[in-house]
Tab-separated table of C-alpha atoms in Angstrom:
chain	number	residue	atom	x	y	z
A	218	MET	CA	0.000	0.000	0.000
A	219	SER	CA	1.418	3.379	-0.981
A	220	PHE	CA	0.962	6.578	1.020
A	221	ALA	CA	2.982	8.816	-1.297
A	222	GLY	CA	2.033	12.431	-0.747
A	223	ALA	CA	1.182	12.012	2.938
A	224	THR	CA	2.421	14.962	5.017
A	225	ILE	CA	4.831	14.284	7.879
A	226	LEU	CA	5.829	16.873	10.465
A	227	LEU	CA	9.393	16.146	11.629
A	228	VAL	CA	10.326	17.898	14.902
A	229	GLU	CA	14.056	17.474	15.609
A	230	ASP	CA	16.616	20.010	16.901
A	231	ASP	CA	19.628	18.035	15.618
A	232	ALA	CA	20.046	19.628	12.191
A	233	SER	CA	22.105	16.808	10.653
A	234	LEU	CA	19.716	14.079	11.829
A	235	SER	CA	16.733	16.156	10.738
A	236	ARG	CA	18.227	16.550	7.260
A	237	LEU	CA	18.978	12.806	7.001
A	238	LEU	CA	15.498	11.751	8.087
A	239	ALA	CA	13.831	14.298	5.795
A	240	GLU	CA	15.810	13.011	2.805
A	241	GLU	CA	14.923	9.394	3.587
A	242	LEU	CA	11.213	10.145	4.005
A	243	GLU	CA	11.042	12.368	0.939
A	244	ALA	CA	12.641	9.545	-1.056
A	245	ASP	CA	9.617	7.441	-0.028
A	246	GLY	CA	7.314	10.049	-1.545
A	247	TYR	CA	6.198	11.820	1.635
A	248	THR	CA	5.899	15.594	1.964
A	249	VAL	CA	8.107	16.470	4.953
A	250	ARG	CA	7.759	19.683	6.985
A	251	VAL	CA	10.622	20.283	9.409
A	252	ALA	CA	10.583	22.056	12.785
A	253	GLY	CA	13.548	22.498	15.120
A	254	SER	CA	11.730	23.594	18.267
A	255	MET	CA	8.376	23.770	20.040
A	256	ALA	CA	7.781	27.236	18.622
A	257	ASP	CA	8.485	26.037	15.074
A	258	ALA	CA	6.188	23.054	15.574
A	259	ARG	CA	3.348	25.281	16.813
A	260	ALA	CA	3.713	27.462	13.748
A	261	ARG	CA	3.681	24.448	11.425
A	262	LEU	CA	0.583	23.016	13.091
A	263	ALA	CA	-1.193	26.369	12.799
A	264	GLU	CA	-0.607	26.246	9.038
A	265	HIS	CA	-1.506	22.619	8.405
A	266	VAL	CA	-2.457	19.452	10.303
A	267	PRO	CA	-0.084	16.688	9.133
A	268	ASP	CA	-0.959	13.054	8.481
A	269	LEU	CA	1.738	11.921	10.941
A	270	VAL	CA	4.236	13.457	13.375
A	271	VAL	CA	7.754	12.300	14.259
A	272	SER	CA	9.061	14.293	17.215
A	273	ASP	CA	12.105	14.305	19.440
A	274	LEU	CA	11.195	14.039	23.118
A	275	ARG	CA	13.626	16.745	24.288
A	276	LEU	CA	13.531	20.090	22.504
A	277	PRO	CA	15.245	23.394	23.308
A	278	ASP	CA	11.999	24.998	24.475
A	279	GLY	CA	9.847	22.050	25.549
A	280	ASP	CA	9.245	18.372	24.819
A	281	GLY	CA	7.473	16.282	22.229
A	282	LEU	CA	4.599	15.333	24.523
A	283	GLN	CA	3.533	18.984	24.601
A	284	ILE	CA	3.244	18.873	20.813
A	285	LEU	CA	1.227	15.667	21.153
A	286	GLY	CA	-1.186	17.374	23.559
A	287	LEU	CA	-1.568	20.353	21.253
A	288	LEU	CA	-2.237	18.089	18.289
A	289	GLN	CA	-4.839	16.029	20.182
A	290	HIS	CA	-6.666	19.218	21.164
A	291	ARG	CA	-6.744	20.556	17.609
A	292	ALA	CA	-7.188	17.489	15.418
A	293	GLY	CA	-8.003	14.431	17.546
A	294	HIS	CA	-5.935	11.341	16.857
A	295	VAL	CA	-2.997	11.825	14.459
A	296	PRO	CA	-0.288	9.101	14.348
A	297	PHE	CA	2.591	10.237	16.572
A	298	VAL	CA	6.097	8.724	16.912
A	299	VAL	CA	8.435	9.836	19.717
A	300	ILE	CA	12.224	9.570	19.264
A	301	THR	CA	14.873	10.279	21.894
A	302	ALA	CA	18.506	9.684	22.752
A	303	PHE	CA	17.639	9.270	26.444
A	304	GLY	CA	15.066	6.509	26.257
A	305	THR	CA	13.936	4.695	29.373
A	306	VAL	CA	11.077	2.299	30.021
A	307	ASP	CA	9.312	4.922	32.158
A	308	GLN	CA	9.543	7.490	29.372
A	309	ALA	CA	8.180	5.027	26.827
A	310	VAL	CA	5.241	4.150	29.095
A	311	GLU	CA	4.538	7.845	29.720
A	312	ALA	CA	4.596	8.614	25.989
A	313	LEU	CA	2.298	5.710	25.101
A	314	LYS	CA	-0.124	6.587	27.917
A	315	ALA	CA	-0.223	10.163	26.615
A	316	GLY	CA	-1.378	8.846	23.249
A	317	ALA	CA	1.832	8.375	21.256
A	318	ASP	CA	1.734	5.458	18.846
A	319	ASP	CA	5.395	4.446	19.100
A	320	PHE	CA	8.617	5.239	20.944
A	321	LEU	CA	12.021	4.824	19.279
A	322	THR	CA	15.479	5.433	20.729
A	323	LYS	CA	18.623	6.842	19.144
A	324	PRO	CA	20.803	5.853	17.392
A	325	LEU	CA	17.871	5.520	15.056
A	326	SER	CA	17.438	2.902	12.336
A	327	THR	CA	15.904	4.830	9.455
A	328	ASP	CA	14.606	1.597	7.932
A	329	HIS	CA	12.840	0.781	11.197
A	330	LEU	CA	11.338	4.259	11.363
A	331	ARG	CA	10.123	4.042	7.764
A	332	LEU	CA	8.439	0.688	8.473
A	333	LYS	CA	6.721	2.153	11.551
A	334	ILE	CA	5.492	5.141	9.539
A	335	ARG	CA	4.016	2.917	6.828
A	336	ARG	CA	2.241	0.789	9.439
A	337	LEU	CA	0.800	3.799	11.288
A	338	LEU	CA	-0.369	5.473	8.078
A	339	ALA	CA	-2.031	2.201	7.047
A	340	GLN	CA	-3.900	2.003	10.367
A	341	ALA	CA	-4.916	5.661	10.089
A	342	ASP	CA	-6.190	4.998	6.568
A	343	ILE	CA	-8.297	2.079	7.810
A	344	SER	CA	-9.747	4.273	10.588
A	345	ARG	CA	-10.605	6.937	8.009
A	346	GLN	CA	-12.312	4.361	5.783
A	347	LEU	CA	-14.359	3.082	8.727
A	348	ALA	CA	-15.483	6.618	9.589
A	349	GLU	CA	-16.432	7.286	5.980
A	350	MET	CA	-18.338	4.010	5.676
A	351	ARG	CA	-20.287	4.671	8.877
A	352	GLY	CA	-21.278	8.041	7.433
A	353	GLN	CA	-22.157	6.619	4.043
A	354	GLY	CA	-24.578	3.810	4.891
A	355	ASP	CA	-26.384	4.182	1.568
A	356	ARG	CA	-23.144	3.587	-0.321
A	357	THR	CA	-21.922	0.587	1.664
A	358	LEU	CA	-25.375	-0.866	2.458
A	359	GLY	CA	-23.969	-1.708	5.894
A	360	LEU	CA	-21.475	-4.142	4.330
A	361	LEU	CA	-17.851	-3.241	5.054
A	362	GLY	CA	-15.179	-3.822	2.440
A	363	ASP	CA	-13.797	-2.158	-0.670
A	364	SER	CA	-12.694	-5.308	-2.490
A	365	PRO	CA	-14.026	-5.859	-6.046
A	366	VAL	CA	-16.160	-8.840	-4.950
A	367	MET	CA	-17.908	-6.695	-2.322
A	368	ASP	CA	-18.494	-3.867	-4.800
A	369	ARG	CA	-20.085	-6.411	-7.143
A	370	LEU	CA	-22.239	-7.841	-4.325
A	371	ARG	CA	-23.523	-4.371	-3.391
A	372	THR	CA	-24.425	-3.727	-7.026
A	373	GLU	CA	-26.351	-7.011	-7.186
A	374	ILE	CA	-28.167	-6.187	-3.925
A	375	ARG	CA	-29.377	-2.899	-5.374
A	376	GLN	CA	-30.538	-4.679	-8.514
A	377	VAL	CA	-32.535	-7.455	-6.796
A	378	SER	CA	-33.992	-4.967	-4.295
A	379	ARG	CA	-36.078	-3.462	-7.094
A	380	SER	CA	-37.892	-6.789	-7.527
A	381	HIS	CA	-40.493	-8.484	-5.311
A	382	ALA	CA	-39.373	-11.985	-6.291
A	383	ALA	CA	-37.714	-14.488	-3.970
A	384	VAL	CA	-33.924	-14.344	-3.648
A	385	LEU	CA	-31.522	-17.202	-2.889
A	386	ILE	CA	-28.477	-16.091	-0.877
A	387	ASN	CA	-25.624	-18.610	-1.080
A	388	GLY	CA	-22.509	-18.498	1.072
A	389	GLU	CA	-20.379	-20.384	3.558
A	390	SER	CA	-21.170	-20.220	7.262
A	391	GLY	CA	-20.045	-16.969	8.831
A	392	THR	CA	-19.916	-14.893	5.631
A	393	GLY	CA	-22.764	-12.557	6.615
A	394	LYS	CA	-25.773	-13.860	4.684
A	395	GLU	CA	-28.238	-12.293	7.128
A	396	LEU	CA	-26.526	-8.905	6.713
A	397	VAL	CA	-27.047	-9.237	2.955
A	398	ALA	CA	-30.710	-10.113	3.501
A	399	ARG	CA	-31.213	-7.075	5.730
A	400	ALA	CA	-29.502	-4.877	3.121
A	401	ILE	CA	-31.918	-6.160	0.448
A	402	HIS	CA	-34.875	-5.364	2.727
A	403	ARG	CA	-33.604	-1.849	3.530
A	404	GLN	CA	-33.131	-1.063	-0.163
A	405	SER	CA	-36.554	-2.369	-1.156
A	406	GLU	CA	-39.989	-0.725	-1.123
A	407	ARG	CA	-40.761	-2.880	1.921
A	408	ARG	CA	-38.178	-1.129	4.104
A	409	ASP	CA	-40.834	0.314	6.436
A	410	ARG	CA	-42.542	-3.056	6.899
A	411	PRO	CA	-41.426	-6.004	9.109
A	412	PHE	CA	-38.229	-7.965	8.548
A	413	VAL	CA	-38.520	-11.416	10.152
A	414	ALA	CA	-35.592	-13.844	10.246
A	415	VAL	CA	-35.910	-17.521	11.167
A	416	ASN	CA	-33.317	-20.288	11.317
A	417	CYS	CA	-34.924	-23.365	9.758
A	418	ALA	CA	-32.357	-25.627	11.442
A	419	GLY	CA	-33.456	-24.408	14.863
A	420	ILE	CA	-37.135	-25.457	14.618
A	421	PRO	CA	-38.180	-29.063	15.386
A	422	THR	CA	-39.644	-30.710	12.283
A	423	GLU	CA	-42.999	-31.443	13.958
A	424	LEU	CA	-43.464	-27.740	14.836
A	425	MET	CA	-42.343	-26.212	11.536
A	426	GLU	CA	-45.742	-25.964	9.858
A	427	SER	CA	-47.265	-24.304	12.907
A	428	GLU	CA	-44.300	-21.914	13.249
A	429	PHE	CA	-44.519	-20.827	9.632
A	430	PHE	CA	-48.276	-20.746	9.029
A	431	GLY	CA	-49.762	-20.451	12.544
A	432	HIS	CA	-52.502	-22.577	14.051
A	433	GLU	CA	-56.050	-22.426	15.342
A	434	ALA	CA	-57.023	-23.118	18.955
A	435	GLY	CA	-57.322	-26.872	19.514
A	436	ALA	CA	-55.504	-27.735	16.271
A	437	PHE	CA	-53.269	-30.133	18.224
A	438	THR	CA	-52.529	-31.120	21.803
A	439	GLY	CA	-51.389	-28.079	23.740
A	440	ALA	CA	-52.745	-25.523	21.222
A	441	ARG	CA	-55.030	-23.705	23.662
A	442	HIS	CA	-55.027	-20.444	21.735
A	443	ALA	CA	-54.823	-19.449	18.101
A	444	ARG	CA	-51.376	-18.213	17.090
A	445	LYS	CA	-50.088	-16.288	14.108
A	446	GLY	CA	-47.208	-17.781	12.181
A	447	LEU	CA	-44.062	-16.195	10.783
A	448	PHE	CA	-45.684	-15.479	7.423
A	449	ALA	CA	-48.434	-13.470	9.107
A	450	GLU	CA	-45.860	-11.608	11.226
A	451	ALA	CA	-43.926	-10.658	8.092
A	452	ASN	CA	-47.017	-9.705	6.082
A	453	GLY	CA	-46.197	-6.726	3.865
A	454	GLY	CA	-42.494	-7.141	4.573
A	455	THR	CA	-39.683	-9.667	4.195
A	456	LEU	CA	-39.171	-13.171	5.611
A	457	LEU	CA	-35.640	-14.571	5.748
A	458	LEU	CA	-35.490	-18.365	5.792
A	459	ASP	CA	-31.962	-19.024	7.007
A	460	GLU	CA	-30.469	-22.512	6.554
A	461	MET	CA	-33.083	-23.196	3.896
A	462	GLY	CA	-31.462	-26.518	3.035
A	463	GLU	CA	-32.647	-27.911	6.406
A	464	MET	CA	-36.359	-27.508	5.551
A	465	PRO	CA	-38.139	-30.901	5.253
A	466	LEU	CA	-39.644	-31.882	1.885
A	467	PRO	CA	-43.349	-31.691	2.943
A	468	LEU	CA	-42.904	-28.100	4.093
A	469	GLN	CA	-40.990	-27.268	0.912
A	470	ALA	CA	-44.104	-28.193	-1.077
A	471	LYS	CA	-46.243	-25.830	1.007
A	472	LEU	CA	-43.676	-23.050	0.681
A	473	LEU	CA	-43.723	-23.438	-3.099
A	474	ARG	CA	-47.501	-22.999	-3.038
A	475	VAL	CA	-47.139	-19.804	-0.982
A	476	LEU	CA	-44.646	-18.451	-3.529
A	477	GLN	CA	-46.997	-19.295	-6.408
A	478	GLU	CA	-50.327	-18.198	-4.940
A	479	GLY	CA	-49.534	-15.878	-2.021
A	480	ARG	CA	-51.818	-17.772	0.360
A	481	ILE	CA	-51.278	-19.733	3.589
A	482	LYS	CA	-53.439	-22.113	5.603
A	483	PRO	CA	-52.891	-22.185	9.386
A	484	VAL	CA	-52.877	-25.620	11.020
A	485	GLY	CA	-56.450	-26.595	11.889
A	486	ALA	CA	-58.017	-23.782	9.812
A	487	ASP	CA	-60.724	-24.310	7.182
A	488	GLN	CA	-59.899	-21.237	5.109
A	489	GLU	CA	-56.721	-19.938	3.517
A	490	GLU	CA	-55.398	-16.439	4.181
A	491	ALA	CA	-53.761	-14.079	1.688
A	492	VAL	CA	-50.248	-12.885	2.582
A	493	ASP	CA	-47.864	-10.474	0.881
A	494	VAL	CA	-44.390	-11.597	1.906
A	495	ARG	CA	-41.090	-11.461	0.060
A	496	ILE	CA	-39.036	-14.601	0.658
A	497	LEU	CA	-35.263	-14.460	1.052
A	498	ALA	CA	-33.690	-17.911	1.406
A	499	ALA	CA	-30.139	-18.277	2.730
A	500	THR	CA	-28.063	-21.442	2.771
A	501	HIS	CA	-24.500	-22.748	2.953
A	502	VAL	CA	-25.671	-26.039	1.370
A	503	ASP	CA	-25.238	-26.746	-2.345
A	504	LEU	CA	-28.955	-26.910	-3.170
A	505	GLN	CA	-28.291	-28.177	-6.692
A	506	ARG	CA	-26.543	-31.200	-5.224
A	507	ALA	CA	-29.354	-31.565	-2.667
A	508	VAL	CA	-31.823	-31.686	-5.586
A	509	SER	CA	-29.828	-34.455	-7.293
A	510	GLU	CA	-29.730	-36.405	-4.012
A	511	GLY	CA	-33.488	-36.044	-3.508
A	512	ASP	CA	-33.229	-33.809	-0.425
A	513	PHE	CA	-34.604	-30.642	-2.027
A	514	ARG	CA	-37.482	-30.065	-4.442
A	515	GLU	CA	-36.311	-29.239	-7.955
A	516	ASP	CA	-39.281	-26.949	-8.708
A	517	LEU	CA	-38.656	-24.944	-5.516
A	518	TYR	CA	-34.945	-24.691	-6.289
A	519	TYR	CA	-35.569	-23.207	-9.737
A	520	ARG	CA	-38.143	-20.841	-8.270
A	521	LEU	CA	-35.566	-19.540	-5.786
A	522	GLU	CA	-32.386	-19.496	-7.871
A	523	THR	CA	-33.775	-17.106	-10.526
A	524	LEU	CA	-32.405	-14.289	-8.359
A	525	ALA	CA	-29.363	-15.807	-6.656
A	526	LEU	CA	-26.545	-13.976	-4.875
A	527	ARG	CA	-23.242	-15.392	-3.637
A	528	VAL	CA	-21.677	-13.925	-0.501
A	529	PRO	CA	-17.894	-14.321	-0.916
A	530	PRO	CA	-15.816	-16.095	1.749
A	531	LEU	CA	-13.255	-13.979	3.556
A	532	ARG	CA	-10.361	-15.701	1.760
A	533	ASP	CA	-11.690	-14.210	-1.519
A	534	ARG	CA	-11.623	-10.697	-0.080
A	535	SER	CA	-8.343	-10.704	1.849
A	536	ASP	CA	-7.879	-6.980	1.129
A	537	ASP	CA	-10.774	-6.341	3.519
A	538	VAL	CA	-9.289	-8.230	6.500
A	539	GLY	CA	-7.496	-5.182	7.959
A	540	LEU	CA	-10.583	-2.987	7.652
A	541	LEU	CA	-12.877	-5.614	9.182
A	542	ALA	CA	-10.413	-6.365	11.995
A	543	MET	CA	-10.294	-2.682	12.999
A	544	HIS	CA	-14.108	-2.468	12.814
A	545	PHE	CA	-14.578	-5.483	15.088
A	546	LEU	CA	-11.780	-4.254	17.374
A	547	ARG	CA	-13.550	-0.899	17.821
A	548	ASP	CA	-16.907	-2.610	18.427
A	549	ALA	CA	-15.461	-5.040	20.975
A	550	SER	CA	-13.530	-2.327	22.848
A	551	ARG	CA	-16.669	-0.164	22.998
A	552	ARG	CA	-18.799	-3.033	24.339
A	553	GLN	CA	-16.199	-3.815	26.991
A	554	GLY	CA	-15.825	-0.179	28.017
A	555	ARG	CA	-12.273	0.113	26.726
A	556	GLY	CA	-10.631	3.110	25.073
A	557	PHE	CA	-8.970	3.384	21.670
A	558	MET	CA	-7.182	0.129	20.808
A	559	LYS	CA	-4.949	-0.829	17.908
A	560	LEU	CA	-3.269	-3.860	16.377
A	561	SER	CA	0.465	-4.407	16.614
A	562	GLU	CA	2.339	-4.910	13.371
A	563	VAL	CA	2.938	-8.615	14.039
A	564	ALA	CA	-0.693	-9.243	15.043
A	565	SER	CA	-1.872	-7.535	11.845
A	566	ARG	CA	0.434	-9.721	9.775
A	567	LEU	CA	-0.847	-12.890	11.472
A	568	LEU	CA	-4.438	-11.922	10.669
A	569	LEU	CA	-3.578	-11.194	7.033
A	570	ASP	CA	-1.818	-14.560	6.683
A	571	TYR	CA	-4.644	-16.605	8.235
A	572	PRO	CA	-7.279	-18.111	5.851
A	573	PHE	CA	-10.277	-17.728	8.251
A	574	PRO	CA	-12.271	-20.887	7.484
A	575	GLY	CA	-14.972	-19.477	9.780
A	576	ASN	CA	-15.049	-16.310	7.653
A	577	VAL	CA	-16.135	-12.918	9.018
A	578	ARG	CA	-17.768	-14.437	12.095
A	579	GLU	CA	-14.439	-16.052	13.085
A	580	LEU	CA	-12.605	-12.740	12.659
A	581	ALA	CA	-15.173	-10.963	14.850
A	582	SER	CA	-14.766	-13.624	17.555
A	583	ALA	CA	-10.964	-13.338	17.372
A	584	MET	CA	-11.149	-9.575	17.961
A	585	GLU	CA	-13.573	-10.048	20.865
A	586	ARG	CA	-11.117	-12.485	22.457
A	587	ALA	CA	-8.155	-10.192	21.824
A	588	VAL	CA	-9.819	-7.239	23.574
A	589	THR	CA	-10.823	-9.472	26.490
A	590	PHE	CA	-7.275	-10.720	27.148
A	591	CYS	CA	-5.388	-7.502	26.317
A	592	GLU	CA	-4.469	-5.495	29.428
A	593	GLY	CA	-3.113	-2.520	27.485
A	594	ASP	CA	-4.281	-0.765	24.332
A	595	VAL	CA	-2.202	-2.656	21.736
A	596	ILE	CA	-3.307	-6.089	20.519
A	597	LEU	CA	-0.278	-8.414	20.467
A	598	PRO	CA	0.026	-11.934	18.971
A	599	GLU	CA	-0.483	-13.574	22.371
A	600	HIS	CA	-3.956	-12.020	22.572
A	601	LEU	CA	-5.098	-13.807	19.400
A	602	PRO	CA	-6.525	-17.369	19.355
A	603	ASP	CA	-3.939	-20.175	19.293
A	604	ARG	CA	-5.055	-21.387	15.863
A	605	ILE	CA	-4.112	-18.009	14.349
A	606	ARG	CA	-0.822	-17.631	16.222
A	607	LYS	CA	0.386	-21.174	15.567
A	608	ARG	CA	-0.660	-21.469	11.935
A	609	GLN	CA	2.576	-19.938	10.608
A	610	ALA	CA	4.674	-22.600	12.318
A	611	GLY	CA	2.222	-25.287	11.234
A	612	VAL	CA	2.417	-24.242	7.593
A	613	GLN	CA	6.185	-24.283	7.747
A	614	MET	CA	6.240	-27.762	9.305
A	615	ALA	CA	3.759	-29.109	6.759
A	616	SER	CA	5.873	-27.819	3.908
A	617	ASP	CA	9.040	-29.522	5.154
A	618	ALA	CA	9.637	-33.062	3.848
A	619	PRO	CA	10.231	-35.515	6.725
A	620	LEU	CA	13.804	-36.624	7.159
A	621	THR	CA	13.989	-40.403	6.778
A	622	GLU	CA	16.839	-42.846	6.342
A	623	GLU	CA	16.035	-42.901	2.610
A	624	ILE	CA	17.014	-39.249	2.252
A	625	SER	CA	20.693	-38.671	1.714
A	626	LEU	CA	21.815	-36.186	4.340
A	627	ALA	CA	24.685	-35.211	2.082
A	628	ARG	CA	22.187	-33.697	-0.352
A	629	LEU	CA	20.728	-31.313	2.232
A	630	PRO	CA	21.951	-27.707	1.749
A	631	THR	CA	24.158	-25.983	4.284
A	632	LEU	CA	22.912	-22.953	6.225
A	633	GLU	CA	25.134	-20.729	4.057
A	634	GLN	CA	23.588	-22.156	0.885
A	635	VAL	CA	20.042	-21.683	2.190
A	636	GLN	CA	20.837	-18.118	3.215
A	637	GLN	CA	22.459	-17.274	-0.108
A	638	ASP	CA	19.567	-18.761	-2.057
A	639	HIS	CA	17.008	-16.794	-0.015
A	640	VAL	CA	18.860	-13.484	-0.371
A	641	SER	CA	19.242	-14.070	-4.115
A	642	ARG	CA	15.515	-14.727	-4.510
A	643	VAL	CA	14.618	-11.603	-2.524
A	644	MET	CA	17.025	-9.448	-4.543
A	645	LYS	CA	15.572	-10.817	-7.772
A	646	ALA	CA	12.010	-10.202	-6.572
A	647	VAL	CA	12.727	-6.519	-5.877
A	648	ASP	CA	14.809	-5.996	-9.043
A	649	GLY	CA	17.987	-5.393	-7.044
A	650	ASN	CA	16.516	-2.648	-4.824
A	651	LYS	CA	18.748	-3.056	-1.762
A	652	ARG	CA	16.629	-0.832	0.473
A	653	ARG	CA	13.537	-2.917	-0.229
A	654	ALA	CA	15.491	-6.178	0.040
A	655	ALA	CA	16.873	-5.213	3.457
A	656	GLN	CA	13.361	-4.353	4.615
A	657	ILE	CA	11.998	-7.758	3.559
A	658	LEU	CA	14.964	-9.600	5.088
A	659	GLY	CA	14.546	-7.714	8.361
A	660	ILE	CA	18.090	-6.292	8.420
A	661	ASN	CA	19.501	-2.818	7.890
A	662	ARG	CA	21.155	-1.852	4.624
A	663	ARG	CA	24.657	-1.794	6.098
A	664	THR	CA	24.323	-5.436	7.115
A	665	LEU	CA	23.070	-6.321	3.642
A	666	TYR	CA	25.946	-4.403	1.996
A	667	ARG	CA	28.499	-6.225	4.158
A	668	TRP	CA	26.890	-9.591	3.396
A	669	LEU	CA	26.968	-8.901	-0.364
A	670	GLU	CA	30.528	-7.542	-0.327
A	671	ASN	CA	31.765	-10.625	1.554
A	672	ARG	CA	30.466	-12.650	-1.382
A	673	GLY	CA	32.049	-10.472	-4.057
A	674	VAL	CA	29.072	-8.234	-4.863
A	675	SER	CA	29.794	-4.503	-4.722
A	676	ARG	CA	27.295	-1.872	-3.560
A	677	ASN	CA	26.825	-0.610	-7.105
A	678	ASP	CA	26.130	-4.057	-8.646
């Protein structure tokens, strides 16, 4: 993700260090404004609120935390990095409690600082997107995500909302099929009428007909009073039949008749009643396969699938994971009475690397757990579920061939050969860009230069 053009206020009284950092950040495409004192910083902030601030802790006429306080008063939360040559644990804790996002000590690794800046700008961008989406409900339809598959889904929701026909919503468990159904209802002409959702898998088979169509008093043992069914409750509005694939065949036949004629017959009644209900059917089951296996009526399937939507699994919209994680993190922290919380860089990377078989619901649960077990305001890897934290090691182990007596140990590469091969592949992947290669390898450029020179590669090669 590129944040070229973002404005950074650099507050540093050491002129040579200030010049070095400004050159490095400008080379990354940032617009850098420099201040050498508290007074300079105040003047810069009066002119323009930056996207991020990097400030020395000790300044000739004050300290960086005063700038942080001023910035919070004027603009709310702006990413803030404190740097100092006199770093202690107490100072770091004080800075973070005051609202700083990171605390770095001198001598400073410019590569490390640049990585921190990219991470903080990315988190700020996600926060901005969340704020925009909350203020633009009509545009997002209440469905977070800017990936192409979500844009396409929102378009399809708007299209089917214009119709009164039944809609089949397909998708794996946890993808948000009910959210899609509610979005269809809100966009339709029925938005001011009832929306009733029922999980077909949660109703005992012997009670289904009564639950859906109602019953008269005395219709069966225990039916002392007449009762309206779900269709009557949803009259004029929308009825979501979740887990549609669990509906028994006899009830499927009666549902098909409701779709065709718009009439229901309560259990024990002599007369039918007219109802005006739009049916939305959601399922994670392959209904076409269920038809071929005799578990679902073919005529009902074709009636439903005329307007069919597919809710994508989270693995098909991985670009949305960061945005969704921050959304669920904010929701969980608000429910638990916590303040502003954020994800550490490593925790973010673990979430992005995890396939989420449980989809969006699993991600929401992971964020709820993380907030519960986090004592501070930064979510670390240890706050995430074990299955997410340990997957990286598991993938690595699964990819390694087991060492058996049949494998010639002499053919295994040495550590030097493995290292050289990895560095070569990284250098090739970044077209020889040593700065980028050092970043990926997790070392500074000087270390990379020394490593290359020891193997006969000059800095200019």
